[in-house]
Amino acid sequence: MPSPVGDNILFDDFNSHVVMAAACSQGPWEVTADSGGTALTVDQPGGVLRLDTDCTDDDVIMVAAGRAAWRVQDGAIDVLFRAKVDNIATVAYTIGLTDANTESSVMPWHLAACDAVTTAASTGIGFVFDTDASTDTIHTLYVDDDTDGTLTNTALAPVNATYRTYRIHLEDAGSGNQVRAEFSICCNTYYEVRTATIDRDVQLTPFVAVQNRAAAGRLFDVDYIYISGSRPDDC
């Protein structure tokens, strides 16, 4: 169990019912969208953050912690998201850690035909599902200093309106920007990168983002976001 004193922790199960419009801050979160999408909490038991795109094709909405406050260099980072999408047809979503809490009109990363990767984030790591890709399953990836790392297929596809728990565990592997990364979905480890190349001193923030891939709205619900990171040693 992480220590509330020894670790840098953020946990939100979204019990507030305040609507968070695009291009604004609400509590610890920053919301950005390229058009009419809205992030809002909905009145369900336990609270849910809903990312609600409009019906414009390729509408993007992203929610990230307002400050990038976690560094692998300080020890270890553990981040969990429990989320679902209402319809897995014509949709893309990304979940993970990135160095910027806003992106203007694009997600931190997405896929295209032949599973080609496009990244907007300079540094980040996480999951991606994109029906524009050739393979409609969840993938993991990382990017460092604008250089894309390995894209790996988990062979697991999301299911309509079904929650999954996504976890990323990062450990500092010492000098040379080496990071040990473990990805899991619903407690099953799907991929482990023992030497992911990520700048250890870059400050990261947790985020979720969704983009519709046709002229139809998509709902992406987040039950909770949890992140803990080691603090630098005092002595």
JSON list of C-alpha atoms in Angstrom, two decimals:
[
{"chain": "A", "resi": 1, "resn": "MET", "atom": "CA", "xyz": [0.00, 0.00, 0.00]},
{"chain": "A", "resi": 2, "resn": "PRO", "atom": "CA", "xyz": [1.59, 3.32, -1.03]},
{"chain": "A", "resi": 3, "resn": "SER", "atom": "CA", "xyz": [2.28, 5.73, 1.78]},
{"chain": "A", "resi": 4, "resn": "PRO", "atom": "CA", "xyz": [0.33, 9.01, 1.55]},
{"chain": "A", "resi": 5, "resn": "VAL", "atom": "CA", "xyz": [3.46, 10.73, 2.88]},
{"chain": "A", "resi": 6, "resn": "GLY", "atom": "CA", "xyz": [6.12, 8.81, 0.98]},
{"chain": "A", "resi": 7, "resn": "ASP", "atom": "CA", "xyz": [4.38, 8.79, -2.41]},
{"chain": "A", "resi": 8, "resn": "ASN", "atom": "CA", "xyz": [2.94, 11.43, -4.72]},
{"chain": "A", "resi": 9, "resn": "ILE", "atom": "CA", "xyz": [-0.67, 10.22, -5.14]},
{"chain": "A", "resi": 10, "resn": "LEU", "atom": "CA", "xyz": [-3.70, 11.35, -7.11]},
{"chain": "A", "resi": 11, "resn": "PHE", "atom": "CA", "xyz": [-6.95, 9.39, -6.98]},
{"chain": "A", "resi": 12, "resn": "ASP", "atom": "CA", "xyz": [-10.30, 10.53, -8.35]},
{"chain": "A", "resi": 13, "resn": "ASP", "atom": "CA", "xyz": [-13.49, 8.46, -8.63]},
{"chain": "A", "resi": 14, "resn": "PHE", "atom": "CA", "xyz": [-15.38, 11.49, -9.95]},
{"chain": "A", "resi": 15, "resn": "ASN", "atom": "CA", "xyz": [-18.10, 11.89, -7.34]},
{"chain": "A", "resi": 16, "resn": "SER", "atom": "CA", "xyz": [-18.59, 15.53, -8.31]},
{"chain": "A", "resi": 17, "resn": "HIS", "atom": "CA", "xyz": [-21.37, 16.25, -10.81]},
{"chain": "A", "resi": 18, "resn": "VAL", "atom": "CA", "xyz": [-19.84, 19.42, -12.23]},
{"chain": "A", "resi": 19, "resn": "VAL", "atom": "CA", "xyz": [-19.79, 19.70, -16.02]},
{"chain": "A", "resi": 20, "resn": "MET", "atom": "CA", "xyz": [-16.28, 20.28, -17.37]},
{"chain": "A", "resi": 21, "resn": "ALA", "atom": "CA", "xyz": [-16.39, 22.06, -20.70]},
{"chain": "A", "resi": 22, "resn": "ALA", "atom": "CA", "xyz": [-13.58, 22.02, -23.23]},
{"chain": "A", "resi": 23, "resn": "ALA", "atom": "CA", "xyz": [-10.54, 24.24, -22.67]},
{"chain": "A", "resi": 24, "resn": "CYS", "atom": "CA", "xyz": [-11.01, 24.61, -18.94]},
{"chain": "A", "resi": 25, "resn": "SER", "atom": "CA", "xyz": [-9.71, 23.33, -15.63]},
{"chain": "A", "resi": 26, "resn": "GLN", "atom": "CA", "xyz": [-11.89, 21.58, -13.06]},
{"chain": "A", "resi": 27, "resn": "GLY", "atom": "CA", "xyz": [-10.27, 20.51, -9.81]},
{"chain": "A", "resi": 28, "resn": "PRO", "atom": "CA", "xyz": [-7.09, 18.61, -10.68]},
{"chain": "A", "resi": 29, "resn": "TRP", "atom": "CA", "xyz": [-8.09, 18.05, -14.33]},
{"chain": "A", "resi": 30, "resn": "GLU", "atom": "CA", "xyz": [-7.52, 19.88, -17.60]},
{"chain": "A", "resi": 31, "resn": "VAL", "atom": "CA", "xyz": [-10.00, 19.39, -20.45]},
{"chain": "A", "resi": 32, "resn": "THR", "atom": "CA", "xyz": [-9.24, 20.02, -24.13]},
{"chain": "A", "resi": 33, "resn": "ALA", "atom": "CA", "xyz": [-11.30, 19.30, -27.24]},
{"chain": "A", "resi": 34, "resn": "ASP", "atom": "CA", "xyz": [-11.05, 20.30, -30.89]},
{"chain": "A", "resi": 35, "resn": "SER", "atom": "CA", "xyz": [-14.75, 21.06, -31.34]},
{"chain": "A", "resi": 36, "resn": "GLY", "atom": "CA", "xyz": [-17.97, 20.44, -29.45]},
{"chain": "A", "resi": 37, "resn": "GLY", "atom": "CA", "xyz": [-17.02, 17.50, -27.23]},
{"chain": "A", "resi": 38, "resn": "THR", "atom": "CA", "xyz": [-17.62, 17.80, -23.52]},
{"chain": "A", "resi": 39, "resn": "ALA", "atom": "CA", "xyz": [-16.24, 16.03, -20.46]},
{"chain": "A", "resi": 40, "resn": "LEU", "atom": "CA", "xyz": [-18.65, 15.81, -17.59]},
{"chain": "A", "resi": 41, "resn": "THR", "atom": "CA", "xyz": [-19.39, 13.69, -14.58]},
{"chain": "A", "resi": 42, "resn": "VAL", "atom": "CA", "xyz": [-22.59, 11.71, -14.62]},
{"chain": "A", "resi": 43, "resn": "ASP", "atom": "CA", "xyz": [-24.79, 10.73, -11.72]},
{"chain": "A", "resi": 44, "resn": "GLN", "atom": "CA", "xyz": [-24.00, 7.04, -11.32]},
{"chain": "A", "resi": 45, "resn": "PRO", "atom": "CA", "xyz": [-23.06, 5.14, -8.14]},
{"chain": "A", "resi": 46, "resn": "GLY", "atom": "CA", "xyz": [-19.45, 5.92, -7.33]},
{"chain": "A", "resi": 47, "resn": "GLY", "atom": "CA", "xyz": [-19.25, 8.69, -9.92]},
{"chain": "A", "resi": 48, "resn": "VAL", "atom": "CA", "xyz": [-18.14, 8.48, -13.56]},
{"chain": "A", "resi": 49, "resn": "LEU", "atom": "CA", "xyz": [-16.26, 10.89, -15.79]},
{"chain": "A", "resi": 50, "resn": "ARG", "atom": "CA", "xyz": [-17.83, 10.86, -19.25]},
{"chain": "A", "resi": 51, "resn": "LEU", "atom": "CA", "xyz": [-16.00, 12.06, -22.36]},
{"chain": "A", "resi": 52, "resn": "ASP", "atom": "CA", "xyz": [-18.76, 12.85, -24.84]},
{"chain": "A", "resi": 53, "resn": "THR", "atom": "CA", "xyz": [-17.73, 13.62, -28.42]},
{"chain": "A", "resi": 54, "resn": "ASP", "atom": "CA", "xyz": [-20.03, 15.42, -30.80]},
{"chain": "A", "resi": 55, "resn": "CYS", "atom": "CA", "xyz": [-21.10, 13.99, -34.15]},
{"chain": "A", "resi": 56, "resn": "THR", "atom": "CA", "xyz": [-18.36, 15.64, -36.21]},
{"chain": "A", "resi": 57, "resn": "ASP", "atom": "CA", "xyz": [-16.00, 13.07, -37.70]},
{"chain": "A", "resi": 58, "resn": "ASP", "atom": "CA", "xyz": [-12.65, 12.88, -35.85]},
{"chain": "A", "resi": 59, "resn": "ASP", "atom": "CA", "xyz": [-13.84, 14.96, -32.91]},
{"chain": "A", "resi": 60, "resn": "VAL", "atom": "CA", "xyz": [-11.25, 14.71, -30.11]},
{"chain": "A", "resi": 61, "resn": "ILE", "atom": "CA", "xyz": [-11.60, 15.20, -26.38]},
{"chain": "A", "resi": 62, "resn": "MET", "atom": "CA", "xyz": [-8.85, 14.71, -23.79]},
{"chain": "A", "resi": 63, "resn": "VAL", "atom": "CA", "xyz": [-8.73, 14.92, -19.99]},
{"chain": "A", "resi": 64, "resn": "ALA", "atom": "CA", "xyz": [-5.40, 15.02, -18.15]},
{"chain": "A", "resi": 65, "resn": "ALA", "atom": "CA", "xyz": [-4.15, 15.96, -14.71]},
{"chain": "A", "resi": 66, "resn": "GLY", "atom": "CA", "xyz": [-3.54, 19.68, -14.63]},
{"chain": "A", "resi": 67, "resn": "ARG", "atom": "CA", "xyz": [0.11, 19.27, -13.68]},
{"chain": "A", "resi": 68, "resn": "ALA", "atom": "CA", "xyz": [2.72, 16.84, -14.97]},
{"chain": "A", "resi": 69, "resn": "ALA", "atom": "CA", "xyz": [4.09, 15.91, -11.57]},
{"chain": "A", "resi": 70, "resn": "TRP", "atom": "CA", "xyz": [5.46, 12.35, -11.83]},
{"chain": "A", "resi": 71, "resn": "ARG", "atom": "CA", "xyz": [9.00, 11.31, -12.87]},
{"chain": "A", "resi": 72, "resn": "VAL", "atom": "CA", "xyz": [10.34, 7.79, -13.27]},
{"chain": "A", "resi": 73, "resn": "GLN", "atom": "CA", "xyz": [13.69, 9.07, -12.08]},
{"chain": "A", "resi": 74, "resn": "ASP", "atom": "CA", "xyz": [12.24, 9.39, -8.59]},
{"chain": "A", "resi": 75, "resn": "GLY", "atom": "CA", "xyz": [11.64, 5.64, -8.31]},
{"chain": "A", "resi": 76, "resn": "ALA", "atom": "CA", "xyz": [8.45, 4.01, -9.60]},
{"chain": "A", "resi": 77, "resn": "ILE", "atom": "CA", "xyz": [5.11, 5.07, -11.07]},
{"chain": "A", "resi": 78, "resn": "ASP", "atom": "CA", "xyz": [1.89, 3.06, -10.89]},
{"chain": "A", "resi": 79, "resn": "VAL", "atom": "CA", "xyz": [-1.17, 4.27, -12.79]},
{"chain": "A", "resi": 80, "resn": "LEU", "atom": "CA", "xyz": [-4.61, 2.64, -13.17]},
{"chain": "A", "resi": 81, "resn": "PHE", "atom": "CA", "xyz": [-7.67, 3.56, -15.20]},
{"chain": "A", "resi": 82, "resn": "ARG", "atom": "CA", "xyz": [-11.07, 1.82, -15.17]},
{"chain": "A", "resi": 83, "resn": "ALA", "atom": "CA", "xyz": [-12.85, 2.76, -18.37]},
{"chain": "A", "resi": 84, "resn": "LYS", "atom": "CA", "xyz": [-15.25, 1.69, -21.10]},
{"chain": "A", "resi": 85, "resn": "VAL", "atom": "CA", "xyz": [-16.50, 2.93, -24.47]},
{"chain": "A", "resi": 86, "resn": "ASP", "atom": "CA", "xyz": [-20.16, 2.68, -25.44]},
{"chain": "A", "resi": 87, "resn": "ASN", "atom": "CA", "xyz": [-19.51, 1.43, -28.98]},
{"chain": "A", "resi": 88, "resn": "ILE", "atom": "CA", "xyz": [-16.22, 0.05, -30.32]},
{"chain": "A", "resi": 89, "resn": "ALA", "atom": "CA", "xyz": [-17.14, 0.74, -33.94]},
{"chain": "A", "resi": 90, "resn": "THR", "atom": "CA", "xyz": [-15.48, 3.78, -35.56]},
{"chain": "A", "resi": 91, "resn": "VAL", "atom": "CA", "xyz": [-13.66, 5.01, -32.46]},
{"chain": "A", "resi": 92, "resn": "ALA", "atom": "CA", "xyz": [-10.16, 5.57, -31.12]},
{"chain": "A", "resi": 93, "resn": "TYR", "atom": "CA", "xyz": [-9.08, 5.99, -27.52]},
{"chain": "A", "resi": 94, "resn": "THR", "atom": "CA", "xyz": [-5.79, 6.33, -25.70]},
{"chain": "A", "resi": 95, "resn": "ILE", "atom": "CA", "xyz": [-4.90, 5.91, -22.03]},
{"chain": "A", "resi": 96, "resn": "GLY", "atom": "CA", "xyz": [-1.58, 6.48, -20.33]},
{"chain": "A", "resi": 97, "resn": "LEU", "atom": "CA", "xyz": [1.07, 9.01, -19.35]},
{"chain": "A", "resi": 98, "resn": "THR", "atom": "CA", "xyz": [2.29, 11.94, -21.40]},
{"chain": "A", "resi": 99, "resn": "ASP", "atom": "CA", "xyz": [4.48, 15.01, -20.97]},
{"chain": "A", "resi": 100, "resn": "ALA", "atom": "CA", "xyz": [1.74, 17.50, -21.92]},
{"chain": "A", "resi": 101, "resn": "ASN", "atom": "CA", "xyz": [-1.72, 17.87, -20.40]},
{"chain": "A", "resi": 102, "resn": "THR", "atom": "CA", "xyz": [-3.22, 19.43, -23.54]},
{"chain": "A", "resi": 103, "resn": "GLU", "atom": "CA", "xyz": [-3.10, 18.60, -27.23]},
{"chain": "A", "resi": 104, "resn": "SER", "atom": "CA", "xyz": [-4.63, 20.85, -29.87]},
{"chain": "A", "resi": 105, "resn": "SER", "atom": "CA", "xyz": [-6.94, 18.81, -32.12]},
{"chain": "A", "resi": 106, "resn": "VAL", "atom": "CA", "xyz": [-5.14, 15.46, -31.90]},
{"chain": "A", "resi": 107, "resn": "MET", "atom": "CA", "xyz": [-4.73, 12.71, -29.33]},
{"chain": "A", "resi": 108, "resn": "PRO", "atom": "CA", "xyz": [-1.26, 12.10, -27.87]},
{"chain": "A", "resi": 109, "resn": "TRP", "atom": "CA", "xyz": [-1.05, 9.12, -30.25]},
{"chain": "A", "resi": 110, "resn": "HIS", "atom": "CA", "xyz": [-3.23, 7.21, -32.66]},
{"chain": "A", "resi": 111, "resn": "LEU", "atom": "CA", "xyz": [-3.03, 4.53, -35.36]},
{"chain": "A", "resi": 112, "resn": "ALA", "atom": "CA", "xyz": [-3.77, 4.32, -39.07]},
{"chain": "A", "resi": 113, "resn": "ALA", "atom": "CA", "xyz": [-3.77, 1.74, -41.86]},
{"chain": "A", "resi": 114, "resn": "CYS", "atom": "CA", "xyz": [-1.12, -0.99, -41.51]},
{"chain": "A", "resi": 115, "resn": "ASP", "atom": "CA", "xyz": [-1.03, -0.09, -37.79]},
{"chain": "A", "resi": 116, "resn": "ALA", "atom": "CA", "xyz": [1.10, 2.96, -38.53]},
{"chain": "A", "resi": 117, "resn": "VAL", "atom": "CA", "xyz": [1.69, 5.11, -35.44]},
{"chain": "A", "resi": 118, "resn": "THR", "atom": "CA", "xyz": [1.31, 8.88, -35.28]},
{"chain": "A", "resi": 119, "resn": "THR", "atom": "CA", "xyz": [2.32, 10.62, -32.06]},
{"chain": "A", "resi": 120, "resn": "ALA", "atom": "CA", "xyz": [1.77, 14.20, -30.94]},
{"chain": "A", "resi": 121, "resn": "ALA", "atom": "CA", "xyz": [3.31, 13.71, -27.50]},
{"chain": "A", "resi": 122, "resn": "SER", "atom": "CA", "xyz": [7.08, 14.18, -27.25]},
{"chain": "A", "resi": 123, "resn": "THR", "atom": "CA", "xyz": [7.35, 11.63, -24.44]},
{"chain": "A", "resi": 124, "resn": "GLY", "atom": "CA", "xyz": [4.72, 9.19, -23.22]},
{"chain": "A", "resi": 125, "resn": "ILE", "atom": "CA", "xyz": [3.65, 5.61, -22.70]},
{"chain": "A", "resi": 126, "resn": "GLY", "atom": "CA", "xyz": [0.31, 3.83, -22.70]},
{"chain": "A", "resi": 127, "resn": "PHE", "atom": "CA", "xyz": [-2.48, 1.99, -24.51]},
{"chain": "A", "resi": 128, "resn": "VAL", "atom": "CA", "xyz": [-4.23, 2.72, -27.79]},
{"chain": "A", "resi": 129, "resn": "PHE", "atom": "CA", "xyz": [-7.26, 1.29, -29.60]},
{"chain": "A", "resi": 130, "resn": "ASP", "atom": "CA", "xyz": [-8.10, 2.67, -33.04]},
{"chain": "A", "resi": 131, "resn": "THR", "atom": "CA", "xyz": [-10.49, 1.32, -35.66]},
{"chain": "A", "resi": 132, "resn": "ASP", "atom": "CA", "xyz": [-8.54, 3.25, -38.31]},
{"chain": "A", "resi": 133, "resn": "ALA", "atom": "CA", "xyz": [-5.76, 0.69, -37.75]},
{"chain": "A", "resi": 134, "resn": "SER", "atom": "CA", "xyz": [-5.58, -2.57, -39.65]},
{"chain": "A", "resi": 135, "resn": "THR", "atom": "CA", "xyz": [-5.78, -4.55, -36.39]},
{"chain": "A", "resi": 136, "resn": "ASP", "atom": "CA", "xyz": [-8.78, -3.70, -34.18]},
{"chain": "A", "resi": 137, "resn": "THR", "atom": "CA", "xyz": [-7.24, -4.67, -30.86]},
{"chain": "A", "resi": 138, "resn": "ILE", "atom": "CA", "xyz": [-5.65, -2.81, -27.97]},
{"chain": "A", "resi": 139, "resn": "HIS", "atom": "CA", "xyz": [-1.96, -1.99, -28.42]},
{"chain": "A", "resi": 140, "resn": "THR", "atom": "CA", "xyz": [0.76, -0.65, -26.14]},
{"chain": "A", "resi": 141, "resn": "LEU", "atom": "CA", "xyz": [3.42, 1.82, -27.17]},
{"chain": "A", "resi": 142, "resn": "TYR", "atom": "CA", "xyz": [5.87, 4.43, -25.97]},
{"chain": "A", "resi": 143, "resn": "VAL", "atom": "CA", "xyz": [7.48, 7.54, -27.44]},
{"chain": "A", "resi": 144, "resn": "ASP", "atom": "CA", "xyz": [10.63, 9.36, -26.33]},
{"chain": "A", "resi": 145, "resn": "ASP", "atom": "CA", "xyz": [11.89, 12.72, -27.57]},
{"chain": "A", "resi": 146, "resn": "ASP", "atom": "CA", "xyz": [9.56, 12.50, -30.58]},
{"chain": "A", "resi": 147, "resn": "THR", "atom": "CA", "xyz": [10.88, 9.05, -31.49]},
{"chain": "A", "resi": 148, "resn": "ASP", "atom": "CA", "xyz": [8.28, 6.27, -31.52]},
{"chain": "A", "resi": 149, "resn": "GLY", "atom": "CA", "xyz": [9.11, 3.06, -29.69]},
{"chain": "A", "resi": 150, "resn": "THR", "atom": "CA", "xyz": [7.70, -0.42, -30.14]},
{"chain": "A", "resi": 151, "resn": "LEU", "atom": "CA", "xyz": [3.99, -0.91, -30.89]},
{"chain": "A", "resi": 152, "resn": "THR", "atom": "CA", "xyz": [2.79, -4.19, -29.38]},
{"chain": "A", "resi": 153, "resn": "ASN", "atom": "CA", "xyz": [-0.52, -5.95, -29.93]},
{"chain": "A", "resi": 154, "resn": "THR", "atom": "CA", "xyz": [-2.17, -7.26, -26.75]},
{"chain": "A", "resi": 155, "resn": "ALA", "atom": "CA", "xyz": [-4.55, -9.34, -28.92]},
{"chain": "A", "resi": 156, "resn": "LEU", "atom": "CA", "xyz": [-7.38, -8.16, -26.65]},
{"chain": "A", "resi": 157, "resn": "ALA", "atom": "CA", "xyz": [-10.27, -6.19, -28.11]},
{"chain": "A", "resi": 158, "resn": "PRO", "atom": "CA", "xyz": [-12.56, -3.97, -26.06]},
{"chain": "A", "resi": 159, "resn": "VAL", "atom": "CA", "xyz": [-16.22, -4.90, -25.72]},
{"chain": "A", "resi": 160, "resn": "ASN", "atom": "CA", "xyz": [-19.13, -2.50, -26.08]},
{"chain": "A", "resi": 161, "resn": "ALA", "atom": "CA", "xyz": [-20.05, -0.81, -22.78]},
{"chain": "A", "resi": 162, "resn": "THR", "atom": "CA", "xyz": [-17.78, -3.11, -20.75]},
{"chain": "A", "resi": 163, "resn": "TYR", "atom": "CA", "xyz": [-15.33, -1.81, -18.18]},
{"chain": "A", "resi": 164, "resn": "ARG", "atom": "CA", "xyz": [-11.64, -2.76, -18.33]},
{"chain": "A", "resi": 165, "resn": "THR", "atom": "CA", "xyz": [-8.96, -1.87, -15.82]},
{"chain": "A", "resi": 166, "resn": "TYR", "atom": "CA", "xyz": [-5.77, -0.65, -17.49]},
{"chain": "A", "resi": 167, "resn": "ARG", "atom": "CA", "xyz": [-2.54, -0.53, -15.51]},
{"chain": "A", "resi": 168, "resn": "ILE", "atom": "CA", "xyz": [0.97, 0.73, -16.28]},
{"chain": "A", "resi": 169, "resn": "HIS", "atom": "CA", "xyz": [3.82, 0.14, -13.86]},
{"chain": "A", "resi": 170, "resn": "LEU", "atom": "CA", "xyz": [7.13, 1.92, -14.48]},
{"chain": "A", "resi": 171, "resn": "GLU", "atom": "CA", "xyz": [10.40, 1.42, -12.64]},
{"chain": "A", "resi": 172, "resn": "ASP", "atom": "CA", "xyz": [13.58, 3.38, -12.99]},
{"chain": "A", "resi": 173, "resn": "ALA", "atom": "CA", "xyz": [16.31, 1.24, -14.55]},
{"chain": "A", "resi": 174, "resn": "GLY", "atom": "CA", "xyz": [19.16, 3.65, -13.97]},
{"chain": "A", "resi": 175, "resn": "SER", "atom": "CA", "xyz": [21.17, 5.86, -16.28]},
{"chain": "A", "resi": 176, "resn": "GLY", "atom": "CA", "xyz": [20.75, 5.89, -20.04]},
{"chain": "A", "resi": 177, "resn": "ASN", "atom": "CA", "xyz": [17.02, 6.66, -19.89]},
{"chain": "A", "resi": 178, "resn": "GLN", "atom": "CA", "xyz": [16.20, 3.01, -19.34]},
{"chain": "A", "resi": 179, "resn": "VAL", "atom": "CA", "xyz": [12.78, 2.28, -17.85]},
{"chain": "A", "resi": 180, "resn": "ARG", "atom": "CA", "xyz": [11.18, -1.07, -17.07]},
{"chain": "A", "resi": 181, "resn": "ALA", "atom": "CA", "xyz": [7.52, -0.94, -18.09]},
{"chain": "A", "resi": 182, "resn": "GLU", "atom": "CA", "xyz": [4.74, -3.42, -17.43]},
{"chain": "A", "resi": 183, "resn": "PHE", "atom": "CA", "xyz": [1.31, -3.17, -19.04]},
{"chain": "A", "resi": 184, "resn": "SER", "atom": "CA", "xyz": [-1.72, -5.07, -17.81]},
{"chain": "A", "resi": 185, "resn": "ILE", "atom": "CA", "xyz": [-5.44, -5.16, -18.57]},
{"chain": "A", "resi": 186, "resn": "CYS", "atom": "CA", "xyz": [-7.82, -6.65, -16.02]},
{"chain": "A", "resi": 187, "resn": "CYS", "atom": "CA", "xyz": [-4.89, -8.02, -13.97]},
{"chain": "A", "resi": 188, "resn": "ASN", "atom": "CA", "xyz": [-3.41, -9.93, -16.94]},
{"chain": "A", "resi": 189, "resn": "THR", "atom": "CA", "xyz": [0.08, -8.83, -17.96]},
{"chain": "A", "resi": 190, "resn": "TYR", "atom": "CA", "xyz": [0.15, -8.43, -21.72]},
{"chain": "A", "resi": 191, "resn": "TYR", "atom": "CA", "xyz": [3.50, -6.87, -22.37]},
{"chain": "A", "resi": 192, "resn": "GLU", "atom": "CA", "xyz": [6.65, -6.06, -20.50]},
{"chain": "A", "resi": 193, "resn": "VAL", "atom": "CA", "xyz": [9.39, -3.73, -21.75]},
{"chain": "A", "resi": 194, "resn": "ARG", "atom": "CA", "xyz": [12.55, -4.19, -19.77]},
{"chain": "A", "resi": 195, "resn": "THR", "atom": "CA", "xyz": [14.43, -1.40, -21.51]},
{"chain": "A", "resi": 196, "resn": "ALA", "atom": "CA", "xyz": [11.91, 1.13, -22.74]},
{"chain": "A", "resi": 197, "resn": "THR", "atom": "CA", "xyz": [13.78, 4.28, -23.67]},
{"chain": "A", "resi": 198, "resn": "ILE", "atom": "CA", "xyz": [12.03, 7.17, -21.93]},
{"chain": "A", "resi": 199, "resn": "ASP", "atom": "CA", "xyz": [13.63, 10.26, -20.46]},
{"chain": "A", "resi": 200, "resn": "ARG", "atom": "CA", "xyz": [13.71, 9.46, -16.76]},
{"chain": "A", "resi": 201, "resn": "ASP", "atom": "CA", "xyz": [13.58, 13.12, -15.73]},
{"chain": "A", "resi": 202, "resn": "VAL", "atom": "CA", "xyz": [10.57, 14.13, -17.86]},
{"chain": "A", "resi": 203, "resn": "GLN", "atom": "CA", "xyz": [7.52, 15.01, -15.78]},
{"chain": "A", "resi": 204, "resn": "LEU", "atom": "CA", "xyz": [4.50, 12.96, -16.81]},
{"chain": "A", "resi": 205, "resn": "THR", "atom": "CA", "xyz": [0.75, 13.29, -16.30]},
{"chain": "A", "resi": 206, "resn": "PRO", "atom": "CA", "xyz": [-2.06, 10.69, -16.53]},
{"chain": "A", "resi": 207, "resn": "PHE", "atom": "CA", "xyz": [-4.59, 11.21, -19.32]},
{"chain": "A", "resi": 208, "resn": "VAL", "atom": "CA", "xyz": [-7.49, 9.69, -21.24]},
{"chain": "A", "resi": 209, "resn": "ALA", "atom": "CA", "xyz": [-8.57, 10.72, -24.73]},
{"chain": "A", "resi": 210, "resn": "VAL", "atom": "CA", "xyz": [-11.21, 9.62, -27.22]},
{"chain": "A", "resi": 211, "resn": "GLN", "atom": "CA", "xyz": [-11.85, 10.39, -30.89]},
{"chain": "A", "resi": 212, "resn": "ASN", "atom": "CA", "xyz": [-14.81, 9.34, -33.02]},
{"chain": "A", "resi": 213, "resn": "ARG", "atom": "CA", "xyz": [-13.94, 7.89, -36.42]},
{"chain": "A", "resi": 214, "resn": "ALA", "atom": "CA", "xyz": [-17.24, 8.67, -38.17]},
{"chain": "A", "resi": 215, "resn": "ALA", "atom": "CA", "xyz": [-20.05, 11.20, -37.99]},
{"chain": "A", "resi": 216, "resn": "ALA", "atom": "CA", "xyz": [-21.44, 9.67, -34.82]},
{"chain": "A", "resi": 217, "resn": "GLY", "atom": "CA", "xyz": [-20.89, 10.60, -31.18]},
{"chain": "A", "resi": 218, "resn": "ARG", "atom": "CA", "xyz": [-19.03, 8.29, -28.80]},
{"chain": "A", "resi": 219, "resn": "LEU", "atom": "CA", "xyz": [-19.19, 8.06, -25.01]},
{"chain": "A", "resi": 220, "resn": "PHE", "atom": "CA", "xyz": [-16.06, 7.11, -23.10]},
{"chain": "A", "resi": 221, "resn": "ASP", "atom": "CA", "xyz": [-16.69, 6.56, -19.38]},
{"chain": "A", "resi": 222, "resn": "VAL", "atom": "CA", "xyz": [-13.94, 6.61, -16.74]},
{"chain": "A", "resi": 223, "resn": "ASP", "atom": "CA", "xyz": [-14.84, 5.16, -13.34]},
{"chain": "A", "resi": 224, "resn": "TYR", "atom": "CA", "xyz": [-11.58, 6.24, -11.71]},
{"chain": "A", "resi": 225, "resn": "ILE", "atom": "CA", "xyz": [-8.01, 7.32, -12.30]},
{"chain": "A", "resi": 226, "resn": "TYR", "atom": "CA", "xyz": [-5.28, 6.46, -9.80]},
{"chain": "A", "resi": 227, "resn": "ILE", "atom": "CA", "xyz": [-1.61, 7.32, -9.94]},
{"chain": "A", "resi": 228, "resn": "SER", "atom": "CA", "xyz": [1.16, 7.04, -7.37]},
{"chain": "A", "resi": 229, "resn": "GLY", "atom": "CA", "xyz": [4.81, 7.89, -7.79]},
{"chain": "A", "resi": 230, "resn": "SER", "atom": "CA", "xyz": [7.85, 7.78, -5.55]},
{"chain": "A", "resi": 231, "resn": "ARG", "atom": "CA", "xyz": [9.11, 11.02, -4.13]},
{"chain": "A", "resi": 232, "resn": "PRO", "atom": "CA", "xyz": [12.79, 11.95, -4.37]},
{"chain": "A", "resi": 233, "resn": "ASP", "atom": "CA", "xyz": [14.86, 10.83, -1.39]},
{"chain": "A", "resi": 234, "resn": "ASP", "atom": "CA", "xyz": [15.39, 13.53, 1.21]},
{"chain": "A", "resi": 235, "resn": "CYS", "atom": "CA", "xyz": [18.69, 12.12, 2.38]}
]
